Amino acid sequence: MGKSGGCFPGNSLIRSSEGEEKPLSEVKIGERIAALDTHGNIVYSEVIAFLDRSPEEKRQFVTFTTSSGRELTLTPAHLIPVTSNNHQSSKIIFAERVKINDRILIQDSNTSNEVGGFRLRWDRVIDIKLTLENGVYAPLTREGTVLVNDVVASCYAIVNSQTIAHYAFMPFRLFSSVRSSLESASKFIWPATFFAISEKLNAVETNEINESPEDRRLKPHNGVHWYASFLFTLASYVLPTSYLY
């Protein structure tokens, strides 16, 4: 959920709301990318932050290969939905705990790119290996999930509960919504005042108060997000150790 636990390499592919595939390294905050909603449907969800973004960092990842040829590479502490071979129940676990013959959730390649036209199915893991990759990226969508290389994964890590992690980020999602509303309102009502408030909120969030608004918009924020770091510190005090990676 914070620290440096959950990421994908920058060459991982996501699907944008325009229907195109693009590497995670090119994704920007505010874009809408494929994710899984609470009803199990594929939707396009807004990227509201990067919980970690370190283009130059090298980190250890685990790569899953499925029977259909899908490959997903993510850090061992990242959460991912799986089911056993008998399909009786699914759960969300750390990537490190996925085993050969477990099944992960993929988008069927024979369906269209339109929202509502996606079909999901469980695909068997036939190979697991550790790799070293350059560049780490952890996008946070409003849904708290993301499709990477057409495989469903969580946006969260470190804490072994998708529900707890998603609720913990609720204040940040609300903050993001308020800021977006302020930015929209600034176009119509008291532009200078609302623009100044929005930029000040952004400066506080990124710890870049001394930079100009234009520089902050053009410069991507690298490193672990402050809110994710705060939650990890809090979790280490309030959650049982069995919940932590």
mmCIF file of N, CA, C and O in Angstrom, residues 62-73 100-102 104 123-129:
data_model
loop_
_atom_site.group_PDB
_atom_site.id
_atom_site.type_symbol
_atom_site.label_atom_id
_atom_site.label_comp_id
_atom_site.label_asym_id
_atom_site.label_seq_id
_atom_site.Cartn_x
_atom_site.Cartn_y
_atom_site.Cartn_z
ATOM 1 N N VAL A 62 8.496 -10.397 -10.174
ATOM 2 C CA VAL A 62 8.125 -11.771 -10.480
ATOM 3 C C VAL A 62 7.285 -11.748 -11.753
ATOM 4 O O VAL A 62 6.418 -10.889 -11.916
ATOM 5 N N THR A 63 7.578 -12.657 -12.674
ATOM 6 C CA THR A 63 6.870 -12.720 -13.954
ATOM 7 C C THR A 63 6.078 -14.014 -14.046
ATOM 8 O O THR A 63 6.632 -15.103 -13.867
ATOM 9 N N PHE A 64 4.781 -13.865 -14.316
ATOM 10 C CA PHE A 64 3.906 -15.021 -14.516
ATOM 11 C C PHE A 64 3.654 -15.200 -16.012
ATOM 12 O O PHE A 64 3.364 -14.236 -16.718
ATOM 13 N N THR A 65 3.739 -16.435 -16.471
ATOM 14 C CA THR A 65 3.348 -16.783 -17.834
ATOM 15 C C THR A 65 2.178 -17.746 -17.750
ATOM 16 O O THR A 65 2.208 -18.698 -16.956
ATOM 17 N N THR A 66 1.140 -17.491 -18.549
ATOM 18 C CA THR A 66 -0.058 -18.324 -18.495
ATOM 19 C C THR A 66 -0.127 -19.261 -19.702
ATOM 20 O O THR A 66 0.637 -19.125 -20.660
ATOM 21 N N SER A 67 -1.075 -20.166 -19.647
ATOM 22 C CA SER A 67 -1.212 -21.165 -20.708
ATOM 23 C C SER A 67 -1.573 -20.541 -22.052
ATOM 24 O O SER A 67 -1.311 -21.126 -23.103
ATOM 25 N N SER A 68 -2.171 -19.345 -22.036
ATOM 26 C CA SER A 68 -2.515 -18.676 -23.292
ATOM 27 C C SER A 68 -1.392 -17.772 -23.788
ATOM 28 O O SER A 68 -1.533 -17.119 -24.821
ATOM 29 N N GLY A 69 -0.284 -17.714 -23.036
ATOM 30 C CA GLY A 69 0.850 -16.901 -23.449
ATOM 31 C C GLY A 69 0.899 -15.520 -22.832
ATOM 32 O O GLY A 69 1.812 -14.740 -23.123
ATOM 33 N N ARG A 70 -0.057 -15.178 -21.972
ATOM 34 C CA ARG A 70 -0.011 -13.884 -21.292
ATOM 35 C C ARG A 70 1.179 -13.842 -20.336
ATOM 36 O O ARG A 70 1.537 -14.848 -19.723
ATOM 37 N N GLU A 71 1.765 -12.659 -20.200
ATOM 38 C CA GLU A 71 2.829 -12.455 -19.224
ATOM 39 C C GLU A 71 2.516 -11.221 -18.393
ATOM 40 O O GLU A 71 2.154 -10.176 -18.935
ATOM 41 N N LEU A 72 2.641 -11.360 -17.095
ATOM 42 C CA LEU A 72 2.470 -10.231 -16.181
ATOM 43 C C LEU A 72 3.685 -10.160 -15.277
ATOM 44 O O LEU A 72 4.060 -11.148 -14.647
ATOM 45 N N THR A 73 4.294 -8.981 -15.224
ATOM 46 C CA THR A 73 5.465 -8.756 -14.380
ATOM 47 C C THR A 73 5.120 -7.706 -13.335
ATOM 48 O O THR A 73 4.666 -6.607 -13.676
ATOM 49 N N ILE A 100 2.391 -22.269 -9.359
ATOM 50 C CA ILE A 100 2.113 -22.931 -10.633
ATOM 51 C C ILE A 100 0.748 -23.625 -10.540
ATOM 52 O O ILE A 100 0.416 -24.239 -9.533
ATOM 53 N N ASN A 101 -0.035 -23.504 -11.597
ATOM 54 C CA ASN A 101 -1.392 -24.054 -11.726
ATOM 55 C C ASN A 101 -2.464 -23.203 -11.058
ATOM 56 O O ASN A 101 -3.655 -23.500 -11.219
ATOM 57 N N ASP A 102 -2.078 -22.161 -10.297
ATOM 58 C CA ASP A 102 -3.074 -21.162 -9.922
ATOM 59 C C ASP A 102 -3.539 -20.468 -11.195
ATOM 60 O O ASP A 102 -2.865 -20.508 -12.231
ATOM 61 N N ILE A 104 -4.958 -16.814 -12.944
ATOM 62 C CA ILE A 104 -5.104 -15.369 -12.818
ATOM 63 C C ILE A 104 -6.106 -14.878 -13.854
ATOM 64 O O ILE A 104 -6.368 -15.544 -14.856
ATOM 65 N N ASP A 123 -6.996 -17.862 -16.322
ATOM 66 C CA ASP A 123 -5.968 -18.496 -17.146
ATOM 67 C C ASP A 123 -4.902 -19.103 -16.235
ATOM 68 O O ASP A 123 -4.447 -18.464 -15.280
ATOM 69 N N ARG A 124 -4.496 -20.336 -16.533
ATOM 70 C CA ARG A 124 -3.596 -21.086 -15.659
ATOM 71 C C ARG A 124 -2.150 -20.591 -15.765
ATOM 72 O O ARG A 124 -1.631 -20.376 -16.863
ATOM 73 N N VAL A 125 -1.511 -20.419 -14.618
ATOM 74 C CA VAL A 125 -0.100 -20.024 -14.564
ATOM 75 C C VAL A 125 0.758 -21.261 -14.804
ATOM 76 O O VAL A 125 0.644 -22.261 -14.086
ATOM 77 N N ILE A 126 1.611 -21.204 -15.825
ATOM 78 C CA ILE A 126 2.451 -22.363 -16.152
ATOM 79 C C ILE A 126 3.929 -22.108 -15.873
ATOM 80 O O ILE A 126 4.737 -23.039 -15.892
ATOM 81 N N ASP A 127 4.293 -20.842 -15.613
ATOM 82 C CA ASP A 127 5.705 -20.550 -15.327
ATOM 83 C C ASP A 127 5.797 -19.314 -14.444
ATOM 84 O O ASP A 127 5.035 -18.352 -14.623
ATOM 85 N N ILE A 128 6.718 -19.351 -13.488
ATOM 86 C CA ILE A 128 6.976 -18.219 -12.597
ATOM 87 C C ILE A 128 8.483 -18.036 -12.506
ATOM 88 O O ILE A 128 9.216 -19.000 -12.264
ATOM 89 N N LYS A 129 8.944 -16.811 -12.706
ATOM 90 C CA LYS A 129 10.379 -16.556 -12.598
ATOM 91 C C LYS A 129 10.623 -15.161 -12.031
ATOM 92 O O LYS A 129 9.784 -14.262 -12.155
#
